[in-house]
Amino acid sequence: MILGCLLTQPRWLIFASFNKMDDFSGRLLLFRIGDLACAAPATTVREILPPQRATRIPGAPPPVEGLINVRGELVTLVDGARLLGRGPGVDGGALVLLEWAATTVALAADEVLDLVPLGSVELEAREELVGIDPGVVQAVGRHAGRSFVVLALDALLGPLLTVQEDV
Amino acid sequence: MDLSQYAELFRTETRDHLLTFNRLLLEWEQHPDQPEPVAGIFRAVHTIKGMAATMGYARVADLAHRAETLLDRFRQGHRAVTDEELELLFRTADALEALVEASVGGRDAAVDVELLLGALDDAAGAHAAEPTARPRRISFVAAPVGVGRRIEVILRTDSPLKGARAALVLQRMAALGTVLAVEPAPAAIESDAFDGRFAFRLDATADAATIEREIRSAGDVDRIGIDAGDAVAEGDRDAGRTRHLRVDLRRLDTLMNVVGELVTARGRLEHLAAARGDAALAEDVATLSALTQRIQTEILQARMTPVWQVFDRFPRLVRDLSRQLNKQVAFKVEGKEIELDRAVLDEIGDPLVHLLRNAVDHGIEPPEERAAAGKPAAGQIVLAALRDRGAVTIVVSDDGRGLDRAKILAEAKARGVVDGSTDEVTDDLVLRVLGRSGFSTAGQVSQVSGRGVGVDVVLTRMRELGGSVEIKSTPGVGTTFTLRLPPTLAIVPALLARVGHERYALPLTHVAETVELDAGRVTRLETRDALLLRDELLPLVHLRDVLQIEGEPPRRRPVVVLQLGDRRTGLVIDRMEGQREIVVKSFRPPRGTLPIFSGATVLGDGDPVLILDAGGFA
């Protein structure tokens, strides 16, 4: 219950945990997956691409759509909606390419919402979040009246993508 | 002075000299009373000393200096070298290697060579080494006109600390021969005002290309002028024009990747041109294809490296092992000049170490056992590389006792590899049992081998490289391991197989043939289908089933016959889509990915396609 713990702490503690992460300097990219507004530190975002068809990887778990070709580099595409347990993605409007664990992962999102300076983000305590596993949420934020969750990439992608040797 | 950028160059070059050191020591050991190898050993050690001193690696220089002192006594040529002295020199070679690695990494304090230094001093007798080594001073005495070749060097204007760079050049030259008549005077070279232009005479037999290469390897060299001198004939001048240079491997890797992209883009363009039916475009694309092909061939060629770069360290390894195990081994290396892609070469060192260890430890019998069997006391181990059609074959063979088939059969039954009624041990079964992690026929674990991590490492590595392993063993006669490798990893010819709506690439390395699936000739063999092909039952694997592709397969389907060693398997696919040259790329398989892929590639139309690993089906 990471989120629970996080959200019952005083606000300065949440900030302290943010400050520990170098990645959090700068800005956050906000994007929508289903009805959920999500965020990732802009430093982990490599680029945004239009959707493309993936080549299936037999045996890989369902959120993994397969491999896509990004200018000659092979990148694993993960369906954000399935990943967050929200059923198969519908719109699939954008691929957010994230640098994670020394590799690049494409996350299929419905649309990119905004790129906001971290300084303008308000981190607020909320008692509960409906329909999302708190373990995959690193923090909850609010910007310009909109609430969003900062995704915990390790918790989300770790179980899917082994950190073993490449083949 | 920051020499760190030269650290890698220093390490590479030292490694070459240490290989020479070891090789010549082995020669010397064969004939301890013949001092011919000493001069070469001395030169290698001396060069290491000079380079280390220039780089500021004082402890390396000191160790080399002490060894040099001992070697110098043999250069005077008074007596044969003793076994203890040779052992001491072998240890020195090892210590130098460790110290060089540590020094380059800035951890030289972690390597303790005090005892060795003492032993070297003792061996050198009363003429103990000076406590601190200094690089040999270059003679600045004016030489008689006409001795050697006059060489002028101009360093790059932006070179920092030109004096040190010039000293490095002169050190390198001193390793080639005698350096004379250096201009300007040493004080001027060492001064801050030194402009980077200097000249000297070199009395050496090396050709102009070698001299130039050595000078350039010092770094920051802008221009070189080598006066031919009287002794240099016209032919040598031509030789001087063949330029060699050391290229950072990463740069070649990048080039290779870019060419890979180019090949992919070319495929895409060919695809487009064919779809448009535009003759003019098709012609241009054909020209582009030919050019791309040439670039690809050239770069692949630039990456090719002779196997001796890995093989040359094995004579020492075999010598040490056989001594440790009280065995006599005559070790022969053949086909050293055969070339492999650098990336393949880097990967085969470990597997070969395992095979050689096994050969010395389990293959070759102790001398008395050999004598009792009527064999010569010294066993023979041969490591050979040969070209074999498109592939390179590496053979490790010994004339030892052969594998213990009874033990292998017992192990195979115990582990359920075969059922209890089997009593035939084919070479194929041997490989399957030996290849299992943790298996060892060694009754007891020795320091050398027998922990059961050997053959499985070899098999795994070969599979990763897209190669294969065969084993032939005859009791009392010996064992031969044959490794078949693609000469390059990056671009391989492959079949494109379609199953349902999906496409997969299958490298041709293991494809023996393709035949049509004749339903009338399919029978059931235990739990799987088998195809009767030329009086032989070929076990079948339905790729559709493996990949869990639903729907009805076409009625007429091809079978791709895969061959790994003696084992043949038929892979049933829906359709073949021809043959392509594919650029192998790695990808990080998500958890749960079927273990039947060896990588992925991008086709001409831009779609990624997974590469099937033949070893995953056999």
mmCIF file of N, CA and C in Angstrom, chain B residues 366-474:
data_model
loop_
_atom_site.group_PDB
_atom_site.id
_atom_site.type_symbol
_atom_site.label_atom_id
_atom_site.label_comp_id
_atom_site.label_asym_id
_atom_site.label_seq_id
_atom_site.Cartn_x
_atom_site.Cartn_y
_atom_site.Cartn_z
ATOM 1 N N PRO B 366 47.151 -40.014 -17.861
ATOM 2 C CA PRO B 366 48.492 -39.825 -17.289
ATOM 3 C C PRO B 366 49.495 -40.665 -18.100
ATOM 4 N N PRO B 367 50.771 -40.260 -18.127
ATOM 5 C CA PRO B 367 51.765 -40.933 -18.984
ATOM 6 C C PRO B 367 51.804 -42.449 -18.802
ATOM 7 N N GLU B 368 51.719 -42.907 -17.537
ATOM 8 C CA GLU B 368 51.835 -44.365 -17.312
ATOM 9 C C GLU B 368 50.645 -45.104 -17.916
ATOM 10 N N GLU B 369 49.452 -44.491 -17.817
ATOM 11 C CA GLU B 369 48.259 -45.132 -18.383
ATOM 12 C C GLU B 369 48.381 -45.198 -19.911
ATOM 13 N N ARG B 370 48.938 -44.128 -20.488
ATOM 14 C CA ARG B 370 49.121 -44.098 -21.940
ATOM 15 C C ARG B 370 50.115 -45.168 -22.369
ATOM 16 N N ALA B 371 51.207 -45.271 -21.584
ATOM 17 C CA ALA B 371 52.232 -46.261 -21.917
ATOM 18 C C ALA B 371 51.628 -47.663 -21.885
ATOM 19 N N ALA B 372 50.794 -47.904 -20.848
ATOM 20 C CA ALA B 372 50.175 -49.228 -20.709
ATOM 21 C C ALA B 372 49.262 -49.528 -21.899
ATOM 22 N N ALA B 373 48.670 -48.465 -22.468
ATOM 23 C CA ALA B 373 47.767 -48.660 -23.605
ATOM 24 C C ALA B 373 48.526 -48.654 -24.928
ATOM 25 N N GLY B 374 49.852 -48.574 -24.836
ATOM 26 C CA GLY B 374 50.664 -48.602 -26.055
ATOM 27 C C GLY B 374 50.659 -47.281 -26.802
ATOM 28 N N LYS B 375 50.348 -46.178 -26.101
ATOM 29 C CA LYS B 375 50.359 -44.867 -26.749
ATOM 30 C C LYS B 375 51.619 -44.116 -26.343
ATOM 31 N N PRO B 376 52.030 -43.133 -27.139
ATOM 32 C CA PRO B 376 53.165 -42.317 -26.718
ATOM 33 C C PRO B 376 52.826 -41.587 -25.408
ATOM 34 N N ALA B 377 53.839 -41.360 -24.589
ATOM 35 C CA ALA B 377 53.602 -40.778 -23.264
ATOM 36 C C ALA B 377 52.918 -39.422 -23.352
ATOM 37 N N ALA B 378 53.320 -38.644 -24.372
ATOM 38 C CA ALA B 378 52.718 -37.319 -24.509
ATOM 39 C C ALA B 378 51.440 -37.411 -25.335
ATOM 40 N N GLY B 379 50.363 -36.938 -24.765
ATOM 41 C CA GLY B 379 49.111 -36.918 -25.500
ATOM 42 C C GLY B 379 49.115 -35.753 -26.473
ATOM 43 N N GLN B 380 48.229 -35.822 -27.457
ATOM 44 C CA GLN B 380 48.193 -34.726 -28.418
ATOM 45 C C GLN B 380 46.833 -34.035 -28.385
ATOM 46 N N ILE B 381 46.891 -32.720 -28.320
ATOM 47 C CA ILE B 381 45.657 -31.939 -28.426
ATOM 48 C C ILE B 381 45.823 -30.999 -29.606
ATOM 49 N N VAL B 382 44.840 -31.008 -30.484
ATOM 50 C CA VAL B 382 44.905 -30.134 -31.653
ATOM 51 C C VAL B 382 43.742 -29.154 -31.615
ATOM 52 N N LEU B 383 44.082 -27.902 -31.810
ATOM 53 C CA LEU B 383 43.056 -26.864 -31.950
ATOM 54 C C LEU B 383 43.198 -26.343 -33.375
ATOM 55 N N ALA B 384 42.170 -26.560 -34.180
ATOM 56 C CA ALA B 384 42.297 -26.173 -35.584
ATOM 57 C C ALA B 384 41.111 -25.338 -36.033
ATOM 58 N N ALA B 385 41.387 -24.339 -36.844
ATOM 59 C CA ALA B 385 40.319 -23.553 -37.457
ATOM 60 C C ALA B 385 40.374 -23.804 -38.946
ATOM 61 N N LEU B 386 39.225 -24.017 -39.555
ATOM 62 C CA LEU B 386 39.212 -24.191 -41.003
ATOM 63 C C LEU B 386 37.956 -23.594 -41.609
ATOM 64 N N ARG B 387 38.093 -23.216 -42.857
ATOM 65 C CA ARG B 387 36.953 -22.660 -43.571
ATOM 66 C C ARG B 387 36.153 -23.805 -44.168
ATOM 67 N N ASP B 388 34.855 -23.715 -44.064
ATOM 68 C CA ASP B 388 34.027 -24.821 -44.512
ATOM 69 C C ASP B 388 32.786 -24.220 -45.152
ATOM 70 N N ARG B 389 32.771 -24.178 -46.447
ATOM 71 C CA ARG B 389 31.714 -23.469 -47.202
ATOM 72 C C ARG B 389 31.541 -22.072 -46.625
ATOM 73 N N GLY B 390 30.321 -21.699 -46.255
ATOM 74 C CA GLY B 390 30.125 -20.339 -45.753
ATOM 75 C C GLY B 390 30.514 -20.176 -44.296
ATOM 76 N N ALA B 391 30.815 -21.263 -43.621
ATOM 77 C CA ALA B 391 31.034 -21.190 -42.182
ATOM 78 C C ALA B 391 32.504 -21.364 -41.830
ATOM 79 N N VAL B 392 32.811 -21.150 -40.561
ATOM 80 C CA VAL B 392 34.150 -21.439 -40.057
ATOM 81 C C VAL B 392 33.993 -22.544 -39.026
ATOM 82 N N THR B 393 34.844 -23.547 -39.145
ATOM 83 C CA THR B 393 34.772 -24.670 -38.228
ATOM 84 C C THR B 393 35.977 -24.638 -37.307
ATOM 85 N N ILE B 394 35.731 -24.835 -36.036
ATOM 86 C CA ILE B 394 36.830 -24.924 -35.079
ATOM 87 C C ILE B 394 36.777 -26.297 -34.432
ATOM 88 N N VAL B 395 37.894 -26.988 -34.489
ATOM 89 C CA VAL B 395 37.936 -28.359 -34.001
ATOM 90 C C VAL B 395 38.889 -28.440 -32.812
ATOM 91 N N VAL B 396 38.412 -29.076 -31.736
ATOM 92 C CA VAL B 396 39.283 -29.362 -30.594
ATOM 93 C C VAL B 396 39.322 -30.873 -30.451
ATOM 94 N N SER B 397 40.478 -31.475 -30.707
ATOM 95 C CA SER B 397 40.522 -32.938 -30.623
ATOM 96 C C SER B 397 41.677 -33.392 -29.756
ATOM 97 N N ASP B 398 41.471 -34.533 -29.105
ATOM 98 C CA ASP B 398 42.555 -35.112 -28.312
ATOM 99 C C ASP B 398 42.655 -36.595 -28.617
ATOM 100 N N ASP B 399 43.820 -37.177 -28.342
ATOM 101 C CA ASP B 399 43.982 -38.607 -28.586
ATOM 102 C C ASP B 399 43.963 -39.359 -27.256
ATOM 103 N N GLY B 400 43.075 -38.923 -26.386
ATOM 104 C CA GLY B 400 42.996 -39.499 -25.045
ATOM 105 C C GLY B 400 42.094 -40.704 -24.949
ATOM 106 N N ARG B 401 41.487 -40.862 -23.798
ATOM 107 C CA ARG B 401 40.780 -42.108 -23.529
ATOM 108 C C ARG B 401 39.346 -42.133 -24.062
ATOM 109 N N GLY B 402 38.847 -41.013 -24.537
ATOM 110 C CA GLY B 402 37.461 -40.991 -25.027
ATOM 111 C C GLY B 402 36.496 -40.852 -23.872
ATOM 112 N N LEU B 403 35.237 -40.625 -24.187
ATOM 113 C CA LEU B 403 34.253 -40.404 -23.124
ATOM 114 C C LEU B 403 33.758 -41.727 -22.559
ATOM 115 N N ASP B 404 33.419 -41.673 -21.308
ATOM 116 C CA ASP B 404 32.936 -42.867 -20.628
ATOM 117 C C ASP B 404 31.448 -43.051 -20.937
ATOM 118 N N ARG B 405 31.164 -43.848 -21.951
ATOM 119 C CA ARG B 405 29.783 -43.970 -22.412
ATOM 120 C C ARG B 405 28.877 -44.666 -21.405
ATOM 121 N N ALA B 406 29.435 -45.617 -20.655
ATOM 122 C CA ALA B 406 28.605 -46.315 -19.674
ATOM 123 C C ALA B 406 28.098 -45.315 -18.640
ATOM 124 N N LYS B 407 28.992 -44.464 -18.219
ATOM 125 C CA LYS B 407 28.648 -43.466 -17.208
ATOM 126 C C LYS B 407 27.627 -42.466 -17.766
ATOM 127 N N ILE B 408 27.843 -42.105 -19.025
ATOM 128 C CA ILE B 408 26.928 -41.151 -19.651
ATOM 129 C C ILE B 408 25.540 -41.770 -19.771
ATOM 130 N N LEU B 409 25.487 -43.067 -20.125
ATOM 131 C CA LEU B 409 24.195 -43.740 -20.257
ATOM 132 C C LEU B 409 23.494 -43.801 -18.906
ATOM 133 N N ALA B 410 24.267 -44.143 -17.873
ATOM 134 C CA ALA B 410 23.685 -44.234 -16.529
ATOM 135 C C ALA B 410 23.114 -42.879 -16.127
ATOM 136 N N GLU B 411 23.871 -41.834 -16.404
ATOM 137 C CA GLU B 411 23.442 -40.476 -16.063
ATOM 138 C C GLU B 411 22.187 -40.100 -16.853
ATOM 139 N N ALA B 412 22.202 -40.481 -18.151
ATOM 140 C CA ALA B 412 21.068 -40.158 -19.016
ATOM 141 C C ALA B 412 19.806 -40.830 -18.492
ATOM 142 N N LYS B 413 19.940 -42.074 -18.020
ATOM 143 C CA LYS B 413 18.773 -42.793 -17.488
ATOM 144 C C LYS B 413 18.332 -42.161 -16.176
ATOM 145 N N ALA B 414 19.309 -41.846 -15.333
ATOM 146 C CA ALA B 414 18.978 -41.268 -14.033
ATOM 147 C C ALA B 414 18.237 -39.950 -14.205
ATOM 148 N N ARG B 415 18.602 -39.212 -15.219
ATOM 149 C CA ARG B 415 17.974 -37.899 -15.405
ATOM 150 C C ARG B 415 16.787 -37.944 -16.352
ATOM 151 N N GLY B 416 16.460 -39.148 -16.802
ATOM 152 C CA GLY B 416 15.275 -39.285 -17.651
ATOM 153 C C GLY B 416 15.459 -38.739 -19.063
ATOM 154 N N VAL B 417 16.709 -38.614 -19.501
ATOM 155 C CA VAL B 417 16.944 -38.155 -20.870
ATOM 156 C C VAL B 417 16.559 -39.282 -21.835
ATOM 157 N N VAL B 418 16.818 -40.519 -21.415
ATOM 158 C CA VAL B 418 16.389 -41.678 -22.219
ATOM 159 C C VAL B 418 15.644 -42.622 -21.287
ATOM 160 N N ASP B 419 14.856 -43.543 -21.862
ATOM 161 C CA ASP B 419 14.175 -44.475 -20.971
ATOM 162 C C ASP B 419 15.098 -45.624 -20.610
ATOM 163 N N GLY B 420 14.701 -46.373 -19.584
ATOM 164 C CA GLY B 420 15.565 -47.377 -18.988
ATOM 165 C C GLY B 420 16.023 -48.474 -19.930
ATOM 166 N N SER B 421 15.263 -48.695 -21.024
ATOM 167 C CA SER B 421 15.597 -49.826 -21.881
ATOM 168 C C SER B 421 16.692 -49.489 -22.902
ATOM 169 N N THR B 422 16.993 -48.198 -23.053
ATOM 170 C CA THR B 422 17.986 -47.813 -24.060
ATOM 171 C C THR B 422 19.365 -48.330 -23.660
ATOM 172 N N ASP B 423 20.073 -48.902 -24.608
ATOM 173 C CA ASP B 423 21.451 -49.247 -24.267
ATOM 174 C C ASP B 423 22.437 -48.736 -25.312
ATOM 175 N N GLU B 424 21.908 -48.012 -26.304
ATOM 176 C CA GLU B 424 22.807 -47.471 -27.318
ATOM 177 C C GLU B 424 23.137 -46.013 -26.978
ATOM 178 N N VAL B 425 24.409 -45.693 -27.001
ATOM 179 C CA VAL B 425 24.812 -44.316 -26.706
ATOM 180 C C VAL B 425 25.342 -43.671 -27.984
ATOM 181 N N THR B 426 24.490 -42.941 -28.661
ATOM 182 C CA THR B 426 24.939 -42.269 -29.881
ATOM 183 C C THR B 426 25.681 -40.989 -29.501
ATOM 184 N N ASP B 427 26.436 -40.455 -30.463
ATOM 185 C CA ASP B 427 27.147 -39.198 -30.215
ATOM 186 C C ASP B 427 26.158 -38.093 -29.871
ATOM 187 N N ASP B 428 24.993 -38.196 -30.504
ATOM 188 C CA ASP B 428 23.955 -37.207 -30.274
ATOM 189 C C ASP B 428 23.489 -37.236 -28.822
ATOM 190 N N LEU B 429 23.320 -38.449 -28.294
ATOM 191 C CA LEU B 429 22.892 -38.587 -26.903
ATOM 192 C C LEU B 429 23.977 -38.056 -25.974
ATOM 193 N N VAL B 430 25.212 -38.357 -26.313
ATOM 194 C CA VAL B 430 26.343 -37.882 -25.514
ATOM 195 C C VAL B 430 26.257 -36.371 -25.367
ATOM 196 N N LEU B 431 26.015 -35.715 -26.490
ATOM 197 C CA LEU B 431 25.963 -34.262 -26.487
ATOM 198 C C LEU B 431 24.797 -33.761 -25.636
ATOM 199 N N ARG B 432 23.667 -34.463 -25.751
ATOM 200 C CA ARG B 432 22.501 -34.010 -24.996
ATOM 201 C C ARG B 432 22.726 -34.155 -23.494
ATOM 202 N N VAL B 433 23.409 -35.245 -23.108
ATOM 203 C CA VAL B 433 23.654 -35.466 -21.675
ATOM 204 C C VAL B 433 24.719 -34.492 -21.171
ATOM 205 N N LEU B 434 25.803 -34.397 -21.933
ATOM 206 C CA LEU B 434 26.895 -33.508 -21.531
ATOM 207 C C LEU B 434 26.451 -32.047 -21.496
ATOM 208 N N GLY B 435 25.521 -31.749 -22.376
ATOM 209 C CA GLY B 435 25.085 -30.361 -22.493
ATOM 210 C C GLY B 435 24.168 -29.921 -21.371
ATOM 211 N N ARG B 436 23.756 -30.876 -20.538
ATOM 212 C CA ARG B 436 22.878 -30.485 -19.434
ATOM 213 C C ARG B 436 23.720 -29.854 -18.344
ATOM 214 N N SER B 437 23.190 -28.783 -17.855
ATOM 215 C CA SER B 437 23.912 -28.066 -16.820
ATOM 216 C C SER B 437 24.136 -28.977 -15.615
ATOM 217 N N GLY B 438 25.343 -28.981 -15.111
ATOM 218 C CA GLY B 438 25.625 -29.722 -13.886
ATOM 219 C C GLY B 438 26.091 -31.140 -14.113
ATOM 220 N N PHE B 439 26.161 -31.567 -15.378
ATOM 221 C CA PHE B 439 26.602 -32.933 -15.600
ATOM 222 C C PHE B 439 28.114 -33.015 -15.698
ATOM 223 N N SER B 440 28.678 -34.039 -15.072
ATOM 224 C CA SER B 440 30.109 -34.261 -15.209
ATOM 225 C C SER B 440 30.406 -35.735 -15.068
ATOM 226 N N THR B 441 31.262 -36.242 -15.945
ATOM 227 C CA THR B 441 31.656 -37.649 -15.813
ATOM 228 C C THR B 441 32.868 -37.775 -14.912
ATOM 229 N N ALA B 442 33.431 -36.634 -14.552
ATOM 230 C CA ALA B 442 34.618 -36.687 -13.716
ATOM 231 C C ALA B 442 34.217 -37.251 -12.366
ATOM 232 N N GLY B 443 34.920 -38.300 -11.927
ATOM 233 C CA GLY B 443 34.603 -38.928 -10.656
ATOM 234 C C GLY B 443 34.741 -37.923 -9.537
ATOM 235 N N GLN B 444 35.801 -37.144 -9.625
ATOM 236 C CA GLN B 444 35.961 -36.132 -8.598
ATOM 237 C C GLN B 444 36.237 -34.792 -9.251
ATOM 238 N N VAL B 445 35.830 -33.782 -8.541
ATOM 239 C CA VAL B 445 35.996 -32.449 -9.084
ATOM 240 C C VAL B 445 37.439 -32.021 -8.884
ATOM 241 N N SER B 446 38.117 -31.718 -9.949
ATOM 242 C CA SER B 446 39.478 -31.227 -9.818
ATOM 243 C C SER B 446 39.415 -29.711 -9.926
ATOM 244 N N GLN B 447 40.555 -29.088 -9.718
ATOM 245 C CA GLN B 447 40.595 -27.635 -9.826
ATOM 246 C C GLN B 447 40.351 -27.199 -11.259
ATOM 247 N N VAL B 448 40.700 -28.098 -12.169
ATOM 248 C CA VAL B 448 40.688 -27.735 -13.573
ATOM 249 C C VAL B 448 39.301 -27.830 -14.181
ATOM 250 N N SER B 449 38.673 -28.972 -13.993
ATOM 251 C CA SER B 449 37.347 -29.128 -14.562
ATOM 252 C C SER B 449 36.638 -30.234 -13.808
ATOM 253 N N GLY B 450 35.436 -30.530 -14.226
ATOM 254 C CA GLY B 450 34.719 -31.612 -13.581
ATOM 255 C C GLY B 450 33.571 -31.112 -12.738
ATOM 256 N N ARG B 451 33.330 -29.815 -12.770
ATOM 257 C CA ARG B 451 32.181 -29.307 -12.029
ATOM 258 C C ARG B 451 30.935 -29.340 -12.905
ATOM 259 N N GLY B 452 31.077 -29.857 -14.071
ATOM 260 C CA GLY B 452 29.898 -29.984 -14.905
ATOM 261 C C GLY B 452 29.509 -28.693 -15.588
ATOM 262 N N VAL B 453 30.305 -27.657 -15.434
ATOM 263 C CA VAL B 453 30.017 -26.461 -16.218
ATOM 264 C C VAL B 453 31.076 -26.401 -17.288
ATOM 265 N N GLY B 454 30.789 -26.898 -18.394
ATOM 266 C CA GLY B 454 31.772 -26.912 -19.453
ATOM 267 C C GLY B 454 31.030 -27.017 -20.735
ATOM 268 N N VAL B 455 30.613 -28.235 -21.018
ATOM 269 C CA VAL B 455 29.969 -28.466 -22.302
ATOM 270 C C VAL B 455 28.666 -27.671 -22.405
ATOM 271 N N ASP B 456 27.958 -27.531 -21.276
ATOM 272 C CA ASP B 456 26.705 -26.766 -21.354
ATOM 273 C C ASP B 456 26.993 -25.299 -21.698
ATOM 274 N N VAL B 457 28.102 -24.786 -21.158
ATOM 275 C CA VAL B 457 28.489 -23.407 -21.493
ATOM 276 C C VAL B 457 28.790 -23.300 -22.987
ATOM 277 N N VAL B 458 29.507 -24.310 -23.478
ATOM 278 C CA VAL B 458 29.868 -24.322 -24.896
ATOM 279 C C VAL B 458 28.616 -24.358 -25.767
ATOM 280 N N LEU B 459 27.699 -25.267 -25.417
ATOM 281 C CA LEU B 459 26.477 -25.404 -26.215
ATOM 282 C C LEU B 459 25.662 -24.116 -26.204
ATOM 283 N N THR B 460 25.516 -23.544 -25.029
ATOM 284 C CA THR B 460 24.718 -22.323 -24.914
ATOM 285 C C THR B 460 25.330 -21.210 -25.750
ATOM 286 N N ARG B 461 26.628 -21.033 -25.609
ATOM 287 C CA ARG B 461 27.292 -19.945 -26.326
ATOM 288 C C ARG B 461 27.197 -20.143 -27.833
ATOM 289 N N MET B 462 27.378 -21.392 -28.262
ATOM 290 C CA MET B 462 27.323 -21.657 -29.701
ATOM 291 C C MET B 462 25.924 -21.376 -30.243
ATOM 292 N N ARG B 463 24.929 -21.739 -29.460
ATOM 293 C CA ARG B 463 23.560 -21.471 -29.902
ATOM 294 C C ARG B 463 23.300 -19.990 -30.008
ATOM 295 N N GLU B 464 23.809 -19.252 -29.022
ATOM 296 C CA GLU B 464 23.633 -17.800 -29.060
ATOM 297 C C GLU B 464 24.269 -17.208 -30.298
ATOM 298 N N LEU B 465 25.354 -17.832 -30.727
ATOM 299 C CA LEU B 465 26.081 -17.315 -31.882
ATOM 300 C C LEU B 465 25.504 -17.847 -33.198
ATOM 301 N N GLY B 466 24.476 -18.668 -33.097
ATOM 302 C CA GLY B 466 23.909 -19.243 -34.312
ATOM 303 C C GLY B 466 24.777 -20.358 -34.864
ATOM 304 N N GLY B 467 25.590 -20.938 -34.016
ATOM 305 C CA GLY B 467 26.465 -22.017 -34.455
ATOM 306 C C GLY B 467 25.977 -23.361 -33.944
ATOM 307 N N SER B 468 26.781 -24.391 -34.158
ATOM 308 C CA SER B 468 26.389 -25.706 -33.674
ATOM 309 C C SER B 468 27.619 -26.453 -33.170
ATOM 310 N N VAL B 469 27.353 -27.509 -32.410
ATOM 311 C CA VAL B 469 28.435 -28.302 -31.831
ATOM 312 C C VAL B 469 28.206 -29.763 -32.194
ATOM 313 N N GLU B 470 29.272 -30.444 -32.584
ATOM 314 C CA GLU B 470 29.200 -31.885 -32.813
ATOM 315 C C GLU B 470 30.261 -32.539 -31.968
ATOM 316 N N ILE B 471 30.007 -33.769 -31.593
ATOM 317 C CA ILE B 471 30.992 -34.465 -30.791
ATOM 318 C C ILE B 471 31.187 -35.861 -31.358
ATOM 319 N N LYS B 472 32.434 -36.285 -31.410
ATOM 320 C CA LYS B 472 32.739 -37.660 -31.834
ATOM 321 C C LYS B 472 33.735 -38.180 -30.812
ATOM 322 N N SER B 473 33.429 -39.330 -30.260
ATOM 323 C CA SER B 473 34.327 -39.861 -29.250
ATOM 324 C C SER B 473 34.444 -41.363 -29.405
ATOM 325 N N THR B 474 35.650 -41.874 -29.399
ATOM 326 C CA THR B 474 35.876 -43.316 -29.521
ATOM 327 C C THR B 474 36.709 -43.748 -28.321
#
